[in-house]
Short mmCIF file of C-alpha atoms in Angstrom, two decimals:
data_model
loop_
_atom_site.label_atom_id
_atom_site.label_comp_id
_atom_site.label_asym_id
_atom_site.label_seq_id
_atom_site.Cartn_x
_atom_site.Cartn_y
_atom_site.Cartn_z
CA UNK A 460 -8.80 -40.48 -49.54
CA UNK A 461 -11.11 -38.17 -51.37
CA UNK A 462 -12.36 -35.15 -49.80
CA UNK A 463 -15.78 -34.68 -51.68
CA UNK A 464 -18.80 -33.44 -49.70
CA UNK A 465 -21.32 -35.68 -51.15
CA UNK A 466 -21.87 -38.20 -54.06
CA UNK A 467 -24.66 -38.30 -56.53
CA UNK A 468 -25.59 -42.24 -56.37
CA UNK A 469 -27.61 -43.53 -59.10
CA UNK A 470 -30.54 -46.02 -58.50
CA UNK A 471 -28.19 -48.82 -60.22
CA UNK A 472 -25.42 -48.08 -58.27
CA UNK A 473 -27.42 -48.01 -55.05
CA UNK A 474 -29.07 -51.22 -55.89
CA UNK A 475 -25.68 -52.88 -56.47
CA UNK A 476 -24.15 -51.72 -53.37
CA UNK A 477 -22.48 -53.96 -50.72
CA UNK A 478 -21.37 -54.46 -47.35
CA UNK A 479 -17.69 -56.09 -47.53
CA UNK A 480 -15.23 -56.95 -44.87
CA UNK A 481 -11.63 -55.84 -45.68
CA UNK A 482 -8.74 -57.16 -43.62
CA UNK A 483 -6.43 -54.41 -45.26
CA UNK A 484 -8.92 -51.93 -44.19
CA UNK A 485 -8.87 -53.26 -40.80
CA UNK A 486 -4.84 -53.26 -40.81
CA UNK A 487 -4.91 -49.54 -42.02
CA UNK A 488 -7.34 -48.37 -39.47
CA UNK A 489 -5.32 -49.85 -36.69
CA UNK A 490 -2.17 -48.39 -37.99
CA UNK A 491 -4.11 -44.82 -37.81
CA UNK A 492 -4.96 -45.68 -34.30
CA UNK A 493 -1.32 -46.45 -33.52
CA UNK A 494 0.06 -43.30 -35.54
CA UNK A 495 -2.44 -40.91 -33.71
CA UNK A 496 -1.74 -42.74 -30.39
CA UNK A 497 -5.61 -41.98 -29.46
CA UNK A 498 -8.32 -44.43 -28.43
CA UNK A 499 -12.08 -44.04 -28.41
CA UNK A 500 -13.08 -46.62 -25.83
CA UNK A 501 -11.46 -48.76 -23.07
CA UNK A 502 -10.91 -51.96 -25.19
CA UNK A 503 -9.00 -49.61 -27.84
CA UNK A 504 -7.09 -48.10 -25.26
CA UNK A 505 -5.86 -51.51 -23.92
CA UNK A 506 -4.89 -52.55 -27.21
CA UNK A 507 -3.13 -49.34 -27.89
CA UNK A 508 -1.11 -49.48 -24.47
CA UNK A 509 -0.01 -53.06 -25.48
CA UNK A 510 1.22 -52.40 -29.06
CA UNK A 511 2.24 -48.57 -29.11
CA UNK A 512 5.69 -49.16 -27.76
CA UNK A 513 6.84 -51.76 -30.16
CA UNK A 514 5.34 -49.56 -32.99
CA UNK A 515 7.26 -46.72 -31.87
CA UNK A 516 10.40 -48.78 -31.46
CA UNK A 517 9.83 -49.93 -35.23
CA UNK A 518 9.54 -46.39 -36.07
CA UNK A 519 12.80 -45.34 -34.60
CA UNK A 520 14.71 -48.25 -36.05
CA UNK A 521 13.52 -47.31 -39.30
CA UNK A 522 12.91 -43.50 -39.66
CA UNK A 523 12.55 -43.56 -43.38
CA UNK A 524 9.58 -45.97 -43.43
CA UNK A 525 8.04 -43.75 -40.35
CA UNK A 526 8.27 -40.76 -42.61
CA UNK A 527 6.54 -42.30 -45.55
CA UNK A 528 3.80 -43.34 -43.00
CA UNK A 529 3.57 -39.99 -41.40
CA UNK A 530 3.13 -38.51 -44.90
CA UNK A 531 0.67 -41.09 -46.17
CA UNK A 532 -1.71 -40.26 -42.93
CA UNK A 533 -1.55 -36.61 -43.04
CA UNK A 534 -4.18 -35.24 -40.70
CA UNK A 535 -6.63 -34.04 -43.51
CA UNK A 536 -5.84 -36.46 -46.10
CA UNK A 537 -4.74 -39.92 -46.77
CA UNK A 538 -2.44 -41.22 -49.84
CA UNK A 539 -4.70 -42.91 -51.92
CA UNK A 540 -2.32 -45.77 -52.91
CA UNK A 541 -2.51 -46.78 -49.38
CA UNK A 542 -6.41 -47.08 -48.92
CA UNK A 543 -7.65 -48.91 -52.13
CA UNK A 544 -11.13 -49.65 -52.64
CA UNK A 545 -11.59 -53.46 -51.91
CA UNK A 546 -12.38 -55.81 -54.63
CA UNK A 547 -15.47 -58.09 -53.65
CA UNK A 548 -14.99 -61.67 -54.53
CA UNK A 549 -17.59 -63.16 -57.06
CA UNK A 550 -20.48 -65.18 -55.49
CA UNK A 551 -19.33 -68.56 -54.33
CA UNK A 552 -15.70 -67.34 -54.02
CA UNK A 553 -13.65 -66.67 -50.92
CA UNK A 554 -13.00 -62.86 -50.36
CA UNK A 555 -9.25 -61.68 -51.01
CA UNK A 556 -7.16 -62.36 -48.31
CA UNK A 557 -4.81 -59.78 -46.47
CA UNK A 558 -1.99 -60.61 -48.59
CA UNK A 559 -4.03 -60.28 -51.91
CA UNK A 560 -5.14 -56.90 -50.96
CA UNK A 561 -1.83 -55.59 -49.69
CA UNK A 562 -0.37 -56.74 -53.26
CA UNK A 563 -2.22 -54.05 -54.75
CA UNK A 564 -0.52 -51.40 -52.64
CA UNK A 565 2.86 -52.89 -53.26
CA UNK A 566 2.26 -52.83 -57.01
CA UNK A 567 1.82 -49.14 -56.86
CA UNK A 568 3.94 -47.40 -59.65
CA UNK A 569 6.56 -45.08 -58.03
CA UNK A 570 5.45 -41.94 -59.84
CA UNK A 571 1.86 -42.37 -58.25
CA UNK A 572 2.94 -43.13 -54.85
CA UNK A 573 5.03 -39.89 -54.95
CA UNK A 574 2.07 -37.87 -56.38
CA UNK A 575 -0.27 -39.41 -53.71
CA UNK A 576 2.23 -38.55 -50.77
CA UNK A 577 2.62 -34.99 -52.19
CA UNK A 578 -1.17 -34.58 -52.34
CA UNK A 579 -1.55 -35.84 -48.86
CA UNK A 580 1.01 -33.39 -47.73
CA UNK A 581 -0.52 -30.54 -49.72
CA UNK A 582 2.97 -29.58 -50.94
CA UNK A 583 6.44 -30.84 -52.30
CA UNK A 584 7.87 -34.11 -50.77
CA UNK A 585 10.56 -34.00 -48.32
CA UNK A 586 13.85 -34.75 -50.20
CA UNK A 587 14.07 -37.89 -48.17
CA UNK A 588 11.25 -39.36 -50.08
CA UNK A 589 12.52 -38.56 -53.56
CA UNK A 590 12.78 -42.37 -54.01
CA UNK A 591 10.99 -45.43 -55.77
CA UNK A 592 10.36 -47.78 -52.81
CA UNK A 593 7.70 -45.71 -51.14
CA UNK A 594 4.97 -48.09 -51.74
CA UNK A 595 6.71 -51.17 -50.76
CA UNK A 596 7.93 -49.26 -47.49
CA UNK A 597 4.36 -48.49 -46.90
CA UNK A 598 3.22 -51.83 -47.52
CA UNK A 599 5.82 -53.41 -45.21
CA UNK A 600 4.33 -50.95 -42.28
CA UNK A 601 0.80 -52.36 -42.85
CA UNK A 602 2.05 -55.81 -43.09
CA UNK A 603 3.78 -55.32 -39.62
CA UNK A 604 0.59 -53.85 -37.98
CA UNK A 605 -1.31 -56.89 -39.40
CA UNK A 606 1.12 -59.53 -38.20
CA UNK A 607 1.85 -58.18 -34.80
CA UNK A 608 -1.18 -56.50 -33.77
CA UNK A 609 -4.30 -57.69 -35.58
CA UNK A 610 -3.87 -61.20 -36.96
CA UNK A 611 -3.57 -62.56 -33.32
CA UNK A 612 -7.25 -61.13 -32.85
CA UNK A 613 -8.43 -61.48 -36.30
CA UNK A 614 -11.36 -64.24 -35.60
CA UNK A 615 -12.82 -62.04 -32.72
CA UNK A 616 -12.61 -58.86 -34.88
CA UNK A 617 -13.99 -60.61 -37.88
CA UNK A 618 -17.01 -61.96 -35.94
CA UNK A 619 -17.57 -58.20 -34.78
CA UNK A 620 -17.22 -56.92 -38.31
CA UNK A 621 -19.62 -59.73 -39.66
CA UNK A 622 -22.18 -58.75 -36.74
CA UNK A 623 -22.11 -54.89 -37.75
CA UNK A 624 -23.02 -55.98 -41.48
CA UNK A 625 -25.91 -58.16 -39.92
CA UNK A 626 -27.17 -55.25 -38.02
CA UNK A 627 -26.79 -52.71 -40.89
CA UNK A 628 -28.49 -55.17 -43.32
CA UNK A 629 -31.53 -55.53 -40.69
CA UNK A 630 -31.87 -51.53 -40.61
CA UNK A 631 -31.80 -51.75 -44.53
CA UNK A 632 -34.46 -54.41 -44.59
CA UNK A 633 -36.47 -52.37 -42.09
CA UNK A 634 -36.16 -48.71 -42.90
CA UNK A 635 -34.18 -48.52 -46.29
CA UNK A 636 -31.00 -47.05 -47.25
CA UNK A 637 -31.39 -43.58 -45.48
CA UNK A 638 -31.67 -45.52 -41.84
CA UNK A 639 -28.86 -47.74 -42.83
CA UNK A 640 -26.47 -45.00 -43.65
CA UNK A 641 -27.49 -42.09 -41.57
CA UNK A 642 -24.82 -41.66 -38.67
CA UNK A 643 -22.56 -44.37 -40.24
CA UNK A 644 -19.94 -42.15 -39.47
CA UNK A 645 -19.77 -38.34 -38.60
CA UNK A 646 -21.10 -36.36 -41.44
CA UNK A 647 -22.70 -39.26 -43.54
CA UNK A 648 -26.49 -38.73 -44.26
CA UNK A 649 -28.86 -39.48 -46.89
CA UNK A 650 -29.78 -35.97 -48.36
CA UNK A 651 -32.51 -37.00 -50.66
CA UNK A 652 -32.34 -36.47 -54.39
CA UNK A 653 -30.12 -39.63 -54.87
CA UNK A 654 -27.41 -37.66 -53.00
CA UNK A 655 -25.20 -39.34 -50.27
CA UNK A 656 -23.46 -37.08 -47.96
CA UNK A 657 -19.89 -38.58 -46.96
CA UNK A 658 -18.43 -35.73 -45.05
CA UNK A 659 -18.86 -32.15 -44.21
CA UNK A 660 -16.13 -30.73 -46.54
CA UNK A 661 -17.24 -28.14 -48.99
CA UNK A 662 -16.00 -29.83 -52.24
CA UNK A 663 -17.57 -30.40 -55.41
CA UNK A 664 -20.00 -33.56 -55.85
CA UNK A 665 -18.83 -36.67 -57.68
CA UNK A 666 -21.39 -38.66 -59.77
CA UNK A 667 -21.29 -42.45 -59.28
CA UNK A 668 -22.98 -43.86 -62.36
CA UNK A 669 -22.81 -47.53 -63.15
CA UNK A 670 -20.03 -48.05 -60.48
CA UNK A 671 -19.90 -50.31 -57.50
CA UNK A 672 -20.48 -48.68 -54.02
CA UNK A 673 -19.06 -50.58 -51.10
CA UNK A 674 -19.48 -49.97 -47.20
CA UNK A 675 -16.66 -51.38 -45.07
CA UNK A 676 -16.65 -51.66 -41.42
CA UNK A 677 -13.75 -51.68 -39.25
CA UNK A 678 -13.44 -51.98 -35.33
CA UNK A 679 -11.15 -49.07 -34.63
CA UNK A 680 -12.94 -45.68 -34.42
CA UNK A 681 -11.41 -44.48 -37.85
CA UNK A 682 -13.16 -43.93 -41.19
CA UNK A 683 -12.23 -42.84 -44.69
CA UNK A 684 -13.44 -42.95 -48.46
CA UNK A 685 -11.58 -44.64 -51.00
CA UNK A 686 -12.08 -45.23 -54.70
CA UNK A 687 -11.02 -47.18 -57.87
CA UNK A 688 -12.50 -44.68 -60.55
CA UNK A 689 -14.64 -45.45 -62.33
CA UNK A 690 -15.09 -48.94 -61.09
CA UNK A 691 -15.97 -48.79 -57.40
CA UNK A 692 -16.11 -46.38 -54.30
CA UNK A 693 -15.97 -47.15 -50.71
CA UNK A 694 -16.91 -45.82 -47.59
CA UNK A 695 -15.11 -47.11 -44.41
CA UNK A 696 -16.71 -46.61 -41.32
CA UNK A 697 -16.34 -47.63 -37.79
CA UNK A 698 -18.65 -50.29 -36.45
CA UNK A 699 -21.00 -49.31 -33.57
CA UNK A 700 -19.11 -49.01 -30.18
CA UNK A 701 -21.19 -51.85 -28.56
CA UNK A 702 -19.95 -54.33 -31.04
CA UNK A 703 -16.41 -52.82 -31.35
CA UNK A 704 -15.89 -53.50 -27.68
CA UNK A 705 -17.70 -56.93 -27.66
CA UNK A 706 -15.05 -59.58 -26.34
CA UNK A 707 -13.03 -57.05 -24.87
CA UNK A 708 -15.15 -56.84 -21.47
CA UNK A 709 -14.50 -59.93 -19.46
CA UNK A 710 -17.20 -61.84 -18.01
CA UNK A 711 -17.54 -61.00 -14.32
CA UNK A 712 -16.49 -63.95 -12.22
CA UNK A 713 -19.39 -63.74 -9.99
CA UNK A 714 -21.76 -63.71 -12.71
CA UNK A 715 -20.19 -66.63 -14.65
CA UNK A 716 -20.16 -68.64 -11.39
CA UNK A 717 -24.05 -67.78 -11.17
CA UNK A 718 -25.13 -68.69 -14.54
CA UNK A 719 -22.38 -70.28 -16.29
CA UNK A 720 -19.73 -68.35 -18.45
CA UNK A 721 -21.16 -68.77 -22.06
CA UNK A 722 -24.68 -67.54 -20.80
CA UNK A 723 -23.23 -64.82 -18.96
CA UNK A 724 -21.29 -63.69 -21.99
CA UNK A 725 -24.71 -63.65 -23.98
CA UNK A 726 -26.34 -61.50 -21.14
CA UNK A 727 -23.45 -58.93 -21.11
CA UNK A 728 -23.85 -58.31 -24.86
CA UNK A 729 -27.60 -57.50 -24.62
CA UNK A 730 -27.22 -53.98 -23.15
CA UNK A 731 -28.32 -53.16 -26.72
CA UNK A 732 -30.88 -55.11 -28.93
CA UNK A 733 -29.04 -58.01 -30.90
CA UNK A 734 -30.17 -60.85 -33.05
CA UNK A 735 -29.35 -64.39 -32.68
CA UNK A 736 -27.23 -64.29 -35.66
CA UNK A 737 -25.24 -61.46 -34.19
CA UNK A 738 -24.91 -63.18 -30.85
CA UNK A 739 -23.67 -66.24 -32.67
CA UNK A 740 -20.95 -64.01 -34.60
CA UNK A 741 -19.91 -62.00 -31.42
CA UNK A 742 -19.53 -64.96 -29.02
CA UNK A 743 -18.07 -67.61 -31.23
CA UNK A 744 -20.72 -70.14 -29.94
CA UNK A 745 -22.88 -72.24 -31.95
CA UNK A 746 -26.47 -71.15 -33.14
CA UNK A 747 -27.81 -74.07 -30.82
CA UNK A 748 -25.92 -73.10 -27.78
CA UNK A 749 -27.00 -69.55 -28.33
CA UNK A 750 -30.59 -70.37 -28.68
CA UNK A 751 -30.47 -72.50 -25.55
CA UNK A 752 -29.02 -69.59 -23.26
CA UNK A 753 -31.49 -67.27 -24.86
CA UNK A 754 -34.67 -69.52 -23.78
CA UNK A 755 -33.30 -69.95 -20.34
CA UNK A 756 -32.75 -66.09 -19.91
CA UNK A 757 -36.03 -65.38 -21.33
CA UNK A 758 -37.65 -67.79 -19.00
CA UNK A 759 -35.87 -66.26 -16.16
CA UNK A 760 -37.06 -62.68 -17.02
CA UNK A 761 -33.62 -61.62 -17.76
CA UNK A 762 -34.10 -60.70 -21.48
CA UNK A 763 -37.06 -59.85 -23.85
CA UNK A 764 -37.44 -60.19 -27.34
CA UNK A 765 -39.03 -58.32 -30.05
CA UNK A 766 -39.62 -58.47 -33.80
CA UNK A 767 -37.99 -56.12 -36.31
CA UNK A 768 -38.74 -56.74 -39.72
CA UNK A 769 -37.59 -60.09 -40.41
CA UNK A 770 -35.52 -60.48 -37.37
CA UNK A 771 -35.97 -61.04 -33.56
CA UNK A 772 -33.87 -58.89 -31.31
CA UNK A 773 -33.26 -59.73 -27.68
CA UNK A 774 -32.35 -57.32 -25.06
CA UNK A 775 -31.76 -57.21 -21.23
CA UNK A 776 -34.83 -56.45 -19.08
CA UNK A 777 -34.15 -54.23 -15.85
CA UNK A 778 -33.73 -57.44 -13.93
CA UNK A 779 -31.01 -58.55 -16.43
CA UNK A 780 -29.32 -54.99 -16.05
CA UNK A 781 -29.46 -55.29 -12.44
CA UNK A 782 -27.98 -58.73 -12.32
CA UNK A 783 -25.02 -57.54 -14.49
CA UNK A 784 -24.37 -54.29 -12.64
CA UNK A 785 -24.62 -56.29 -9.31
CA UNK A 786 -21.83 -58.73 -10.80
CA UNK A 787 -19.43 -55.87 -11.20
#
């Protein structure tokens, strides 16, 4: 995880930048939540309470691997080999799977893994880590987190991440890169003069010329930067709170009984403006179903809509808010 304060981004680099979804980044972000044992919102807290005991039991059963992870996820620096920049798929091809992304972690040469861990720790490695299987042990820990805590919920998480990309792309189309990037994660903002601030550290800038710039959302409230010099640089950021919690809030039974569970799920999400595409991604319902629900909610005066660039955004009216609050 690099610690530079800002990147000098050329026009060509910015023009070729992309939003991508990375299963590996989602797993590492979830690993960070487990390792720090802190949650950002009720949905994340419920997930943590469910999985933290088994994660801690795994650490107790394999203290050496636990030391590798604890060292790799040092408070101010994360070992670079654990967070490689994603490699986007060419147009028309499927994106890399979790296994394909994790294979890059496993393939880390032993000397580099030791060097990255020493850099994360800002000092010499503990004697117990003077060995050649550090990357393999780290990869096994990430694979455990993916299999036991992320994969069962991956379809929902993937919809949330895709919805965030839709929202960012909409911002980009309406107001340009500055609006899309500002506030993406704490410390991130467009400074002007081709400068992108990525954190508040006072470190030398890095020039990104003829490199690929990637923006990678994750549902946990975690963020970092990554790179594969000189080819690509990545900024991992937490998707917006409203989206991250989507699907975690159950539809109130009274509201579901009144207007139907599927329609209630749509109304529940519209505390903040969302497009039809985002609602499809978040609810898992078909485009036709979401469209019918929105028409009925519009006719009932429970939602309104407004145009934002090329998108139409829907949001609850005061009457819709009252109905949701009244249903608990």
